[in-house]
XYZ file of C-alpha atoms in Angstrom:
408
model
C 17.384 7.049 -0.896
C 18.418 4.548 -2.760
C 16.404 4.535 -5.528
C 17.840 6.570 -8.314
C 13.939 7.853 -9.405
C 13.524 8.993 -6.718
C 17.133 10.659 -5.266
C 16.647 13.819 -8.072
C 12.779 14.845 -7.281
C 14.062 14.452 -3.431
C 17.099 16.353 -4.247
C 15.165 19.587 -6.234
C 12.136 19.419 -4.005
C 14.540 20.684 -0.730
C 16.336 22.282 -3.787
C 13.500 25.041 -3.637
C 13.790 26.593 -0.432
C 17.886 26.290 0.137
C 20.008 27.349 1.332
C 18.357 27.622 4.389
C 17.976 24.258 4.366
C 20.958 21.930 3.449
C 20.860 18.594 1.906
C 23.957 15.608 2.722
C 24.054 12.907 1.103
C 24.346 10.787 4.351
C 26.925 7.540 4.073
C 24.969 4.519 4.797
C 27.667 2.437 6.615
C 28.186 6.040 8.905
C 27.701 6.004 12.802
C 27.152 8.775 14.132
C 23.963 10.468 12.386
C 23.164 12.153 15.223
C 23.730 15.678 14.162
C 21.274 15.665 11.151
C 18.290 17.887 11.466
C 16.235 15.190 9.473
C 16.846 11.188 8.119
C 15.624 10.970 5.240
C 16.663 7.522 4.730
C 15.644 3.940 3.938
C 14.038 2.340 6.802
C 17.315 0.385 8.119
C 19.614 2.814 8.065
C 17.753 5.940 9.896
C 19.159 6.561 13.104
C 16.025 5.663 15.028
C 18.009 6.431 18.480
C 18.788 9.713 17.874
C 14.841 10.534 16.067
C 13.114 9.480 19.295
C 15.352 10.734 21.683
C 15.336 14.077 20.616
C 12.007 16.578 20.090
C 14.152 18.207 17.206
C 15.810 15.391 15.108
C 13.143 14.704 12.361
C 12.374 10.910 10.371
C 10.803 10.378 7.179
C 9.413 7.640 8.180
C 7.546 6.041 11.756
C 9.836 3.264 13.836
C 6.486 0.653 14.292
C 4.292 1.033 11.444
C 3.619 -3.079 11.340
C -0.139 -2.477 12.278
C -0.569 -0.884 8.771
C 2.424 -2.255 6.135
C 2.087 -5.778 7.044
C -1.394 -7.368 5.628
C -2.440 -9.873 8.536
C -2.351 -7.030 10.866
C -3.712 -4.705 9.450
C -6.537 -7.454 8.827
C -6.381 -8.147 12.445
C -6.689 -4.359 13.330
C -9.300 -3.349 11.191
C -11.614 -6.753 12.386
C -11.586 -5.116 15.902
C -11.929 -1.219 14.757
C -15.194 -2.686 12.582
C -16.248 -5.049 15.525
C -16.615 -1.838 17.566
C -18.005 0.571 14.868
C -20.756 -1.647 12.644
C -21.429 1.657 10.583
C -18.259 2.515 9.420
C -17.175 2.277 5.623
C -14.662 -0.112 6.582
C -17.525 -2.939 6.688
C -18.252 -2.920 3.171
C -15.012 -1.445 0.970
C -12.648 -3.875 2.532
C -12.749 -7.409 0.781
C -13.858 -10.146 3.530
C -10.315 -11.342 4.461
C -8.330 -14.219 6.334
C -5.014 -14.382 8.128
C -3.738 -17.656 7.564
C -1.268 -19.355 8.947
C 0.433 -22.336 8.317
C 3.815 -24.532 9.319
C 3.960 -27.277 6.668
C 1.134 -28.452 3.981
C 0.275 -31.649 5.923
C -1.350 -28.765 8.652
C -3.726 -27.654 5.666
C -6.931 -28.818 7.152
C -6.382 -27.535 10.287
C -5.305 -24.400 9.085
C -8.660 -23.936 7.168
C -10.893 -24.740 10.179
C -9.738 -21.231 11.327
C -11.161 -19.979 7.711
C -13.899 -22.125 7.270
C -15.616 -19.349 5.393
C -12.577 -20.386 2.449
C -13.422 -24.456 2.493
C -17.194 -23.698 1.951
C -16.831 -20.921 -0.997
C -14.725 -23.802 -2.186
C -17.160 -26.943 -1.684
C -20.184 -24.836 -3.148
C -17.776 -23.593 -6.154
C -18.544 -27.625 -7.066
C -21.017 -28.177 -10.138
C -20.558 -24.119 -11.002
C -19.011 -24.052 -14.316
C -19.499 -19.302 -14.533
C -16.519 -18.383 -12.754
C -18.925 -14.954 -12.354
C -20.680 -17.403 -10.450
C -18.038 -18.982 -8.721
C -16.558 -18.076 -5.279
C -13.242 -17.223 -5.389
C -9.963 -16.013 -3.344
C -6.477 -14.106 -3.739
C -3.693 -16.195 -1.576
C -0.915 -13.057 -0.339
C 2.228 -13.688 2.037
C 1.473 -10.987 4.983
C 5.040 -8.966 4.870
C 5.467 -9.370 0.480
C 4.717 -6.669 -1.869
C 5.352 -5.726 -5.638
C 2.806 -8.713 -6.709
C 5.473 -11.118 -5.721
C 3.607 -14.798 -4.472
C 0.020 -13.589 -5.179
C -2.121 -16.288 -5.958
C -6.521 -16.967 -6.973
C -7.902 -20.085 -6.440
C -11.124 -21.400 -6.305
C -10.606 -24.836 -5.153
C -8.731 -26.974 -2.672
C -6.719 -28.605 -4.941
C -5.278 -25.728 -6.954
C -4.456 -24.227 -3.099
C -2.607 -27.141 -2.172
C -1.020 -27.103 -5.076
C 0.247 -23.270 -4.784
C 1.144 -24.029 -1.534
C 3.183 -27.517 -2.002
C 5.086 -25.068 -4.814
C 5.783 -21.781 -1.992
C 7.115 -24.892 0.794
C 8.925 -26.469 -1.591
C 10.847 -23.500 -2.965
C 12.570 -23.812 0.718
C 14.918 -26.661 -0.881
C 16.381 -23.718 -2.598
C 16.965 -20.774 -0.649
C 17.722 -22.104 3.435
C 17.923 -18.532 4.206
C 17.223 -17.305 7.803
C 14.622 -14.419 7.897
C 12.451 -14.366 11.086
C 10.536 -11.435 9.444
C 9.507 -9.259 12.602
C 11.302 -6.029 11.392
C 8.828 -3.092 10.437
C 10.632 -2.265 7.232
C 8.126 -2.786 4.840
C 8.241 -6.673 3.246
C 11.184 -8.411 1.867
C 12.620 -7.523 -1.112
C 11.312 -8.909 -4.609
C 12.804 -11.989 -5.052
C 13.715 -13.162 -1.671
C 11.659 -16.417 -1.103
C 8.177 -15.717 -0.277
C 8.236 -19.288 1.011
C 10.305 -17.823 4.480
C 7.091 -16.301 5.664
C 4.175 -18.753 7.194
C 1.627 -15.544 7.374
C -0.489 -15.105 5.218
C -4.474 -13.162 3.737
C -6.592 -14.699 2.216
C -9.120 -12.031 0.184
C -12.566 -12.685 -1.615
C -11.349 -11.900 -4.940
C -13.627 -9.052 -6.727
C -13.953 -10.746 -9.723
C -16.442 -8.695 -11.069
C -14.194 -5.720 -11.048
C -15.252 -1.754 -12.935
C -13.894 -2.234 -16.919
C -13.514 0.688 -19.198
C -13.779 -0.062 -22.659
C -11.407 2.811 -23.788
C -8.653 0.764 -22.118
C -9.932 -2.810 -23.862
C -11.369 -3.856 -20.651
C -8.417 -4.550 -18.841
C -8.713 -4.890 -14.801
C -7.097 -2.132 -13.078
C -6.236 -0.238 -9.782
C -5.213 2.526 -8.286
C -2.815 3.594 -6.836
C -3.021 6.585 -3.464
C -0.546 8.412 -2.435
C -0.720 9.444 1.184
C 1.257 11.416 3.787
C 0.992 10.715 7.408
C 2.507 13.392 9.424
C 3.407 13.996 13.113
C 1.225 12.651 15.726
C -0.944 12.115 13.259
C -2.534 13.639 10.341
C -3.058 12.004 7.363
C -3.207 13.948 3.623
C -4.778 12.055 0.445
C -2.748 13.392 -2.882
C -5.821 13.983 -5.148
C -3.640 12.757 -8.050
C -4.373 9.609 -8.696
C -2.846 6.561 -10.209
C -4.718 3.924 -12.478
C -2.339 0.724 -13.297
C -3.651 -1.393 -15.998
C -3.016 -5.263 -16.401
C -1.445 -5.918 -19.311
C -4.312 -8.346 -20.922
C -8.352 -8.140 -21.300
C -10.058 -9.204 -18.005
C -12.576 -11.175 -20.133
C -10.128 -13.438 -21.210
C -9.037 -14.068 -18.035
C -10.454 -17.799 -18.101
C -7.579 -18.875 -16.070
C -6.989 -17.705 -12.892
C -3.295 -18.849 -13.234
C -3.305 -15.963 -15.934
C -1.334 -13.704 -14.161
C -1.375 -10.985 -17.268
C -5.269 -10.408 -16.769
C -5.671 -10.355 -12.813
C -2.441 -9.099 -11.538
C -2.387 -4.969 -12.569
C 0.957 -4.441 -10.524
C 3.027 -2.119 -13.189
C 6.596 -4.006 -11.733
C 5.530 -7.335 -12.971
C 5.159 -5.849 -16.612
C 8.326 -3.529 -17.171
C 10.230 -6.680 -18.417
C 8.553 -7.813 -20.737
C 8.796 -6.614 -25.072
C 5.963 -5.361 -25.362
C 5.427 -3.273 -21.984
C 4.074 0.686 -23.144
C 4.572 3.021 -20.357
C 1.441 4.975 -21.569
C -1.151 1.788 -21.722
C 0.148 0.104 -18.087
C -0.222 3.380 -15.937
C -2.972 6.358 -16.379
C -4.109 9.543 -14.240
C -7.289 8.570 -12.457
C -8.866 11.811 -13.399
C -8.295 10.853 -16.914
C -10.312 7.917 -16.791
C -13.617 7.514 -19.152
C -15.945 7.595 -16.519
C -18.177 10.723 -15.946
C -17.258 13.611 -13.357
C -19.484 12.633 -10.675
C -18.547 8.815 -10.671
C -14.731 10.160 -10.111
C -15.335 12.459 -7.760
C -17.777 9.501 -5.999
C -14.602 7.376 -6.076
C -12.538 9.881 -4.506
C -15.116 10.759 -2.106
C -14.945 6.975 -0.858
C -10.913 6.438 -1.000
C -10.436 9.222 1.405
C -13.255 8.401 4.077
C -11.882 4.755 4.193
C -8.216 5.832 4.029
C -9.921 7.916 7.214
C -11.140 5.547 9.028
C -7.969 2.938 8.336
C -5.935 5.420 10.157
C -8.526 5.416 13.728
C -8.608 1.853 13.265
C -4.616 1.102 13.244
C -3.816 4.347 15.277
C -5.996 2.770 17.723
C -3.683 -0.043 18.306
C -0.695 1.373 20.395
C 1.699 -1.459 20.108
C 1.225 -2.096 16.438
C 1.375 1.516 15.050
C 3.075 4.435 16.816
C 3.240 7.718 16.266
C 5.412 10.419 17.202
C 5.878 14.057 16.374
C 8.867 14.649 14.812
C 8.289 12.188 12.185
C 6.386 11.685 9.176
C 5.786 8.832 6.375
C 4.838 8.312 2.590
C 2.703 5.408 2.089
C 1.079 4.131 -1.504
C -2.027 2.650 -0.889
C -4.215 0.390 -3.686
C -7.599 -0.030 -4.452
C -9.794 -1.485 -6.691
C -12.895 -0.493 -8.075
C -15.577 -2.918 -8.214
C -18.468 -3.414 -11.499
C -20.745 -0.850 -8.791
C -18.163 2.217 -8.790
C -17.358 1.234 -5.289
C -13.920 1.316 -3.590
C -12.785 -1.650 -2.257
C -9.337 -1.233 -0.123
C -7.024 -3.754 -0.947
C -2.933 -3.011 1.063
C -1.173 -0.428 2.443
C 2.745 -0.073 1.361
C 5.503 1.680 3.208
C 8.157 3.171 1.246
C 6.068 2.589 -2.516
C 7.405 2.488 -5.588
C 7.282 5.162 -7.113
C 9.169 4.151 -9.729
C 5.584 2.247 -11.089
C 4.764 5.434 -12.098
C 6.882 6.046 -14.819
C 8.765 8.576 -17.162
C 5.728 10.036 -18.383
C 3.470 10.725 -15.002
C 6.712 11.498 -13.890
C 4.867 15.121 -12.692
C 2.852 13.064 -10.289
C 5.327 11.656 -7.775
C 7.450 15.108 -8.491
C 4.124 17.491 -6.718
C 3.558 14.961 -4.125
C 7.102 15.023 -2.471
C 7.235 18.602 -3.207
C 3.842 18.919 -1.368
C 5.818 16.150 1.848
C 8.959 18.552 1.537
C 6.760 21.408 1.775
C 4.787 20.432 4.962
C 8.542 19.082 6.461
C 9.914 22.708 6.152
C 6.934 24.245 6.982
C 6.063 22.483 10.146
C 9.606 21.030 11.040
C 12.637 22.487 9.486
C 11.942 26.166 9.564
C 9.129 26.114 12.021
C 10.658 29.392 14.134
C 12.378 31.018 10.611
C 9.020 30.632 8.616
C 8.948 34.040 6.378
C 5.819 35.102 4.746
C 7.111 33.878 1.853
C 8.563 30.414 2.409
C 4.539 29.536 4.169
C 3.216 31.131 1.050
C 5.187 28.670 -1.167
C 4.924 26.158 1.111
C 0.855 26.129 1.066
C 1.057 26.462 -2.348
C 3.026 23.055 -2.386
C 0.324 21.166 -0.216
C -2.468 22.849 -2.205
C -3.293 18.745 -3.535
C -2.856 16.968 -0.175
C -6.356 16.253 1.106
C -6.850 16.069 5.366
C -8.514 12.939 5.743
C -7.495 12.161 9.458
C -6.415 13.849 12.280
C -5.378 12.372 15.475
C -5.965 15.010 18.091
C -9.691 15.106 17.628
C -10.080 11.801 15.602
C -11.790 14.003 12.987
C -12.390 12.494 9.314
C -13.125 13.058 6.187
């Protein structure tokens, strides 16, 4: 792994199983990685040929999972699933989402015909001054992560202006990228205008606000382990990531400091305070029954999300000798309903910061313990190893297994 924040945590997690497991720092330029028992690397450097040809070589990622990590494809898979399962929790706990494709701003009218509800919503805002009563939407590139290229709008004029600015950046960056890999999205800073696929979601403009946190908007980051073919585990210790400014002051939809909660957008500010930006979910100033209710909703939503995407084998394929860590983002509305926003491959663990680093350490230890018990040491598991692994995995909650479609 290239991220120093993660490297040390990962090495210490594997170190608990030394000398039975030896960690080797592989050269990214190495041609032959077939002798490695497990590839825990960046997606682009995994030797997929070796992984897929052998049942005894393991990987820390799935090769095909764009049906989950691309916002447009996940929205499509969820739409297909809910059409077949009209009582699914996904029908009410995923914001209404439209896939928005546009090659040039000149064709905006035609593009909006494919999501006419958005056009109608913007037209309905005419004469409505109360922002809480206006229909608001959020535009997200299908591939990007870390808050890149995300905008809130409620008028046709503002949407067109945003898109014109994005397309204009093509004149400054002519790099070619077909965007057809499964690696998890564009790097931060890469031109968003290279991508012509977005999603538009109905903006949740009545989020849960907590006076103890100055009524700032927040989202919940949930770490999820997908294992083998296929079991899904939610790591119980979730995070709450806060916007820097109070939401009540967000009269301007362009004010990202009130509307966007990604800490990676805040860390370069001279006023950034880590303890104010990131908190533990279970320490939020809410009654325990409400916290439990939100957690139960998240578990059920995630179980059915994986049921939805894993049923579409063309965009999400699992292998028995693979596992992967994901970061899911949820927003909680003022009625304490958890709403699924997006899924991220190779989550940005350093957003957790130093003070709550133990959350990442615990999740990494649990993931490595699962790999050791089920993959690497499967044929030589002793009672002590099994006990140690089970203890490391105690905060993993299984929410879905593909073998019998059992869900939370």
